[in-house]
Amino acid sequence: MSDYFQAIPSQSVALTNASNTTSVDALDASGKIALTIAEAGSDRKAGDIILLKVADISYLADYFVMMSGYSRVQVRAIAEAVEEQVKTECGRSPLRTEGKAEGSWVLIDYGEVIVHIMMPKEREFYNLEAFWGHGTRIDLTTSDQGGGKPT
């Protein structure tokens, strides 16, 4: 088993003391969607939730949200929870959803926010964190530290 799997925590973690971390502007509509997605993932026990602001380096989206599910059923449940919570809180439906049937990597596209929910094997193989690592990480808190809501 690789070092990557051993380093994955069983819950989302706070991103602190990184040189390129920041918080989301409360007036930023796409940031609100991204935070809602992170919260929904945390509520469904997604692991290693990462929020990246990529607006300055990519025309694809303003934010990427990446998280892990540890079974195909959990990946699908996280995807459903994300779609439901974003619809309820932000009034938005995804433009496109891919991979739900397979359940190993679900991609949900909201236009300005792209969500990747992956099994650990896929997450390690594709290593999107490294590819988009020059984006700005957004600070998140765990449910133990902040009631499960990103800050």
PDB file of C-alpha atoms in Angstrom:
ATOM      1  CA  MET A   1       0.000   0.000   0.000  1.00  0.00           C
ATOM      2  CA  SER A   2       1.355   3.391  -0.903  1.00  0.00           C
ATOM      3  CA  ASP A   3       2.168   6.233   1.449  1.00  0.00           C
ATOM      4  CA  TYR A   4      -0.720   8.231  -0.026  1.00  0.00           C
ATOM      5  CA  PHE A   5      -3.348   5.837   1.339  1.00  0.00           C
ATOM      6  CA  GLN A   6      -1.743   5.774   4.749  1.00  0.00           C
ATOM      7  CA  ALA A   7      -1.888   9.569   4.868  1.00  0.00           C
ATOM      8  CA  ILE A   8      -5.607   9.832   4.059  1.00  0.00           C
ATOM      9  CA  PRO A   9      -7.532  10.709   7.221  1.00  0.00           C
ATOM     10  CA  SER A  10     -10.904   9.190   7.992  1.00  0.00           C
ATOM     11  CA  GLN A  11     -12.518  12.646   7.991  1.00  0.00           C
ATOM     12  CA  SER A  12     -11.954  15.970   6.344  1.00  0.00           C
ATOM     13  CA  VAL A  13      -9.125  18.014   7.771  1.00  0.00           C
ATOM     14  CA  ALA A  14      -8.416  21.679   8.283  1.00  0.00           C
ATOM     15  CA  LEU A  15      -6.009  23.190   5.818  1.00  0.00           C
ATOM     16  CA  THR A  16      -3.800  25.394   7.913  1.00  0.00           C
ATOM     17  CA  ASN A  17      -0.278  26.764   7.826  1.00  0.00           C
ATOM     18  CA  ALA A  18      -0.045  26.291   4.061  1.00  0.00           C
ATOM     19  CA  SER A  19       1.617  29.101   2.190  1.00  0.00           C
ATOM     20  CA  ASN A  20      -1.215  29.514  -0.294  1.00  0.00           C
ATOM     21  CA  THR A  21      -4.350  29.183   1.851  1.00  0.00           C
ATOM     22  CA  THR A  22      -7.142  31.682   2.030  1.00  0.00           C
ATOM     23  CA  SER A  23     -10.843  31.923   2.775  1.00  0.00           C
ATOM     24  CA  VAL A  24     -13.801  32.456   0.471  1.00  0.00           C
ATOM     25  CA  ASP A  25     -15.202  35.937  -0.015  1.00  0.00           C
ATOM     26  CA  ALA A  26     -18.754  35.935   1.395  1.00  0.00           C
ATOM     27  CA  LEU A  27     -19.961  37.907  -1.636  1.00  0.00           C
ATOM     28  CA  ASP A  28     -18.552  35.400  -4.113  1.00  0.00           C
ATOM     29  CA  ALA A  29     -21.505  33.355  -5.503  1.00  0.00           C
ATOM     30  CA  SER A  30     -19.315  30.543  -6.822  1.00  0.00           C
ATOM     31  CA  GLY A  31     -17.494  30.452  -3.472  1.00  0.00           C
ATOM     32  CA  LYS A  32     -20.809  29.943  -1.681  1.00  0.00           C
ATOM     33  CA  ILE A  33     -21.574  27.005  -3.975  1.00  0.00           C
ATOM     34  CA  ALA A  34     -18.104  25.543  -3.335  1.00  0.00           C
ATOM     35  CA  LEU A  35     -18.538  25.850   0.439  1.00  0.00           C
ATOM     36  CA  THR A  36     -21.998  24.262   0.245  1.00  0.00           C
ATOM     37  CA  ILE A  37     -20.482  21.345  -1.680  1.00  0.00           C
ATOM     38  CA  ALA A  38     -17.706  20.900   0.897  1.00  0.00           C
ATOM     39  CA  GLU A  39     -20.280  20.979   3.700  1.00  0.00           C
ATOM     40  CA  ALA A  40     -22.451  18.366   1.973  1.00  0.00           C
ATOM     41  CA  GLY A  41     -19.420  16.125   1.485  1.00  0.00           C
ATOM     42  CA  SER A  42     -18.427  16.510   5.113  1.00  0.00           C
ATOM     43  CA  ASP A  43     -21.968  15.646   6.217  1.00  0.00           C
ATOM     44  CA  ARG A  44     -21.685  12.378   4.249  1.00  0.00           C
ATOM     45  CA  LYS A  45     -18.266  11.617   5.807  1.00  0.00           C
ATOM     46  CA  ALA A  46     -16.219  12.320   2.698  1.00  0.00           C
ATOM     47  CA  GLY A  47     -12.512  12.176   3.395  1.00  0.00           C
ATOM     48  CA  ASP A  48      -9.696  14.557   2.549  1.00  0.00           C
ATOM     49  CA  ILE A  49     -11.880  17.400   1.267  1.00  0.00           C
ATOM     50  CA  ILE A  50      -9.875  19.959  -0.675  1.00  0.00           C
ATOM     51  CA  LEU A  51     -11.213  23.233  -2.026  1.00  0.00           C
ATOM     52  CA  LEU A  52      -9.062  24.984  -4.627  1.00  0.00           C
ATOM     53  CA  LYS A  53      -9.638  28.413  -6.108  1.00  0.00           C
ATOM     54  CA  VAL A  54      -8.459  28.098  -9.704  1.00  0.00           C
ATOM     55  CA  ALA A  55     -10.076  31.204 -11.213  1.00  0.00           C
ATOM     56  CA  ASP A  56      -6.716  32.944 -11.643  1.00  0.00           C
ATOM     57  CA  ILE A  57      -5.073  29.998 -13.410  1.00  0.00           C
ATOM     58  CA  SER A  58      -7.865  28.355 -15.413  1.00  0.00           C
ATOM     59  CA  TYR A  59     -10.809  29.330 -17.532  1.00  0.00           C
ATOM     60  CA  LEU A  60     -12.543  25.983 -16.757  1.00  0.00           C
ATOM     61  CA  ALA A  61     -13.939  26.997 -13.371  1.00  0.00           C
ATOM     62  CA  ASP A  62     -13.520  29.294 -10.399  1.00  0.00           C
ATOM     63  CA  TYR A  63     -13.262  26.455  -7.855  1.00  0.00           C
ATOM     64  CA  PHE A  64     -12.480  22.745  -7.769  1.00  0.00           C
ATOM     65  CA  VAL A  65     -13.753  20.681  -4.852  1.00  0.00           C
ATOM     66  CA  MET A  66     -12.113  17.279  -4.410  1.00  0.00           C
ATOM     67  CA  MET A  67     -13.044  14.613  -1.877  1.00  0.00           C
ATOM     68  CA  SER A  68     -12.797  10.881  -1.297  1.00  0.00           C
ATOM     69  CA  GLY A  69     -15.433   8.250  -0.746  1.00  0.00           C
ATOM     70  CA  TYR A  70     -14.314   4.861   0.496  1.00  0.00           C
ATOM     71  CA  SER A  71     -16.876   2.714  -1.312  1.00  0.00           C
ATOM     72  CA  ARG A  72     -18.859   3.061  -4.522  1.00  0.00           C
ATOM     73  CA  VAL A  73     -22.029   3.403  -2.479  1.00  0.00           C
ATOM     74  CA  GLN A  74     -20.490   6.224  -0.420  1.00  0.00           C
ATOM     75  CA  VAL A  75     -19.241   8.023  -3.550  1.00  0.00           C
ATOM     76  CA  ARG A  76     -22.772   7.944  -4.992  1.00  0.00           C
ATOM     77  CA  ALA A  77     -24.308   9.027  -1.664  1.00  0.00           C
ATOM     78  CA  ILE A  78     -21.902  11.980  -1.443  1.00  0.00           C
ATOM     79  CA  ALA A  79     -22.787  12.975  -5.025  1.00  0.00           C
ATOM     80  CA  GLU A  80     -26.517  12.827  -4.244  1.00  0.00           C
ATOM     81  CA  ALA A  81     -26.038  14.860  -1.058  1.00  0.00           C
ATOM     82  CA  VAL A  82     -24.024  17.493  -2.929  1.00  0.00           C
ATOM     83  CA  GLU A  83     -26.665  17.859  -5.637  1.00  0.00           C
ATOM     84  CA  GLU A  84     -29.496  18.034  -3.099  1.00  0.00           C
ATOM     85  CA  GLN A  85     -27.804  20.554  -0.803  1.00  0.00           C
ATOM     86  CA  VAL A  86     -26.693  22.847  -3.637  1.00  0.00           C
ATOM     87  CA  LYS A  87     -30.228  22.744  -5.078  1.00  0.00           C
ATOM     88  CA  THR A  88     -31.731  23.564  -1.656  1.00  0.00           C
ATOM     89  CA  GLU A  89     -29.287  26.258  -0.522  1.00  0.00           C
ATOM     90  CA  CYS A  90     -28.202  27.807  -3.824  1.00  0.00           C
ATOM     91  CA  GLY A  91     -31.047  26.944  -6.188  1.00  0.00           C
ATOM     92  CA  ARG A  92     -28.626  25.408  -8.702  1.00  0.00           C
ATOM     93  CA  SER A  93     -28.696  22.123 -10.575  1.00  0.00           C
ATOM     94  CA  PRO A  94     -25.565  20.668 -12.150  1.00  0.00           C
ATOM     95  CA  LEU A  95     -24.906  21.354 -15.818  1.00  0.00           C
ATOM     96  CA  ARG A  96     -23.577  17.817 -16.180  1.00  0.00           C
ATOM     97  CA  THR A  97     -22.893  14.815 -13.972  1.00  0.00           C
ATOM     98  CA  GLU A  98     -20.631  11.932 -15.010  1.00  0.00           C
ATOM     99  CA  GLY A  99     -19.631   8.631 -13.420  1.00  0.00           C
ATOM    100  CA  LYS A 100     -22.539   8.028 -11.051  1.00  0.00           C
ATOM    101  CA  ALA A 101     -23.316   4.615 -12.526  1.00  0.00           C
ATOM    102  CA  GLU A 102     -19.742   3.384 -12.010  1.00  0.00           C
ATOM    103  CA  GLY A 103     -19.304   5.080  -8.646  1.00  0.00           C
ATOM    104  CA  SER A 104     -15.521   5.156  -8.586  1.00  0.00           C
ATOM    105  CA  TRP A 105     -15.189   8.780  -9.735  1.00  0.00           C
ATOM    106  CA  VAL A 106     -18.152  11.137  -9.960  1.00  0.00           C
ATOM    107  CA  LEU A 107     -17.681  14.511 -11.600  1.00  0.00           C
ATOM    108  CA  ILE A 108     -20.354  17.157 -11.028  1.00  0.00           C
ATOM    109  CA  ASP A 109     -20.096  20.325 -13.110  1.00  0.00           C
ATOM    110  CA  TYR A 110     -21.831  23.479 -11.907  1.00  0.00           C
ATOM    111  CA  GLY A 111     -20.044  25.680 -14.445  1.00  0.00           C
ATOM    112  CA  GLU A 112     -18.008  27.850 -12.106  1.00  0.00           C
ATOM    113  CA  VAL A 113     -17.475  24.969  -9.620  1.00  0.00           C
ATOM    114  CA  ILE A 114     -16.360  21.456 -10.560  1.00  0.00           C
ATOM    115  CA  VAL A 115     -16.660  18.628  -8.037  1.00  0.00           C
ATOM    116  CA  HIS A 116     -14.554  15.450  -8.063  1.00  0.00           C
ATOM    117  CA  ILE A 117     -15.668  12.643  -5.737  1.00  0.00           C
ATOM    118  CA  MET A 118     -13.234   9.754  -6.058  1.00  0.00           C
ATOM    119  CA  MET A 119     -12.301   6.437  -4.585  1.00  0.00           C
ATOM    120  CA  PRO A 120      -8.762   6.520  -3.110  1.00  0.00           C
ATOM    121  CA  LYS A 121      -7.283   4.414  -5.926  1.00  0.00           C
ATOM    122  CA  GLU A 122      -8.522   6.833  -8.596  1.00  0.00           C
ATOM    123  CA  ARG A 123      -7.525   9.827  -6.528  1.00  0.00           C
ATOM    124  CA  GLU A 124      -3.981   8.552  -6.180  1.00  0.00           C
ATOM    125  CA  PHE A 125      -3.697   7.592  -9.846  1.00  0.00           C
ATOM    126  CA  TYR A 126      -4.957  10.882 -11.312  1.00  0.00           C
ATOM    127  CA  ASN A 127      -3.466  13.055  -8.537  1.00  0.00           C
ATOM    128  CA  LEU A 128      -5.474  16.160  -9.388  1.00  0.00           C
ATOM    129  CA  GLU A 129      -4.187  17.907  -6.260  1.00  0.00           C
ATOM    130  CA  ALA A 130      -0.689  17.919  -7.727  1.00  0.00           C
ATOM    131  CA  PHE A 131      -1.877  18.952 -11.182  1.00  0.00           C
ATOM    132  CA  TRP A 132      -3.896  21.895  -9.817  1.00  0.00           C
ATOM    133  CA  GLY A 133      -1.670  22.430  -6.763  1.00  0.00           C
ATOM    134  CA  HIS A 134      -0.707  25.943  -7.802  1.00  0.00           C
ATOM    135  CA  GLY A 135      -4.324  26.986  -7.191  1.00  0.00           C
ATOM    136  CA  THR A 136      -5.193  28.661  -3.897  1.00  0.00           C
ATOM    137  CA  ARG A 137      -6.364  26.289  -1.157  1.00  0.00           C
ATOM    138  CA  ILE A 138      -9.392  27.383   0.814  1.00  0.00           C
ATOM    139  CA  ASP A 139      -9.386  26.831   4.582  1.00  0.00           C
ATOM    140  CA  LEU A 140     -11.831  24.205   5.850  1.00  0.00           C
ATOM    141  CA  THR A 141     -12.590  22.981   9.364  1.00  0.00           C
ATOM    142  CA  THR A 142     -13.566  19.523  10.555  1.00  0.00           C
ATOM    143  CA  SER A 143     -16.855  18.740  12.261  1.00  0.00           C
ATOM    144  CA  ASP A 144     -14.929  18.498  15.541  1.00  0.00           C
ATOM    145  CA  GLN A 145     -13.571  22.014  15.125  1.00  0.00           C
ATOM    146  CA  GLY A 146     -16.378  23.918  13.464  1.00  0.00           C
ATOM    147  CA  GLY A 147     -19.625  22.005  13.381  1.00  0.00           C
ATOM    148  CA  GLY A 148     -18.841  20.432  10.006  1.00  0.00           C
ATOM    149  CA  LYS A 149     -19.081  23.727   8.166  1.00  0.00           C
ATOM    150  CA  PRO A 150     -16.205  25.207   6.150  1.00  0.00           C
ATOM    151  CA  THR A 151     -15.066  28.695   7.172  1.00  0.00           C
TER     152      THR A 151
END
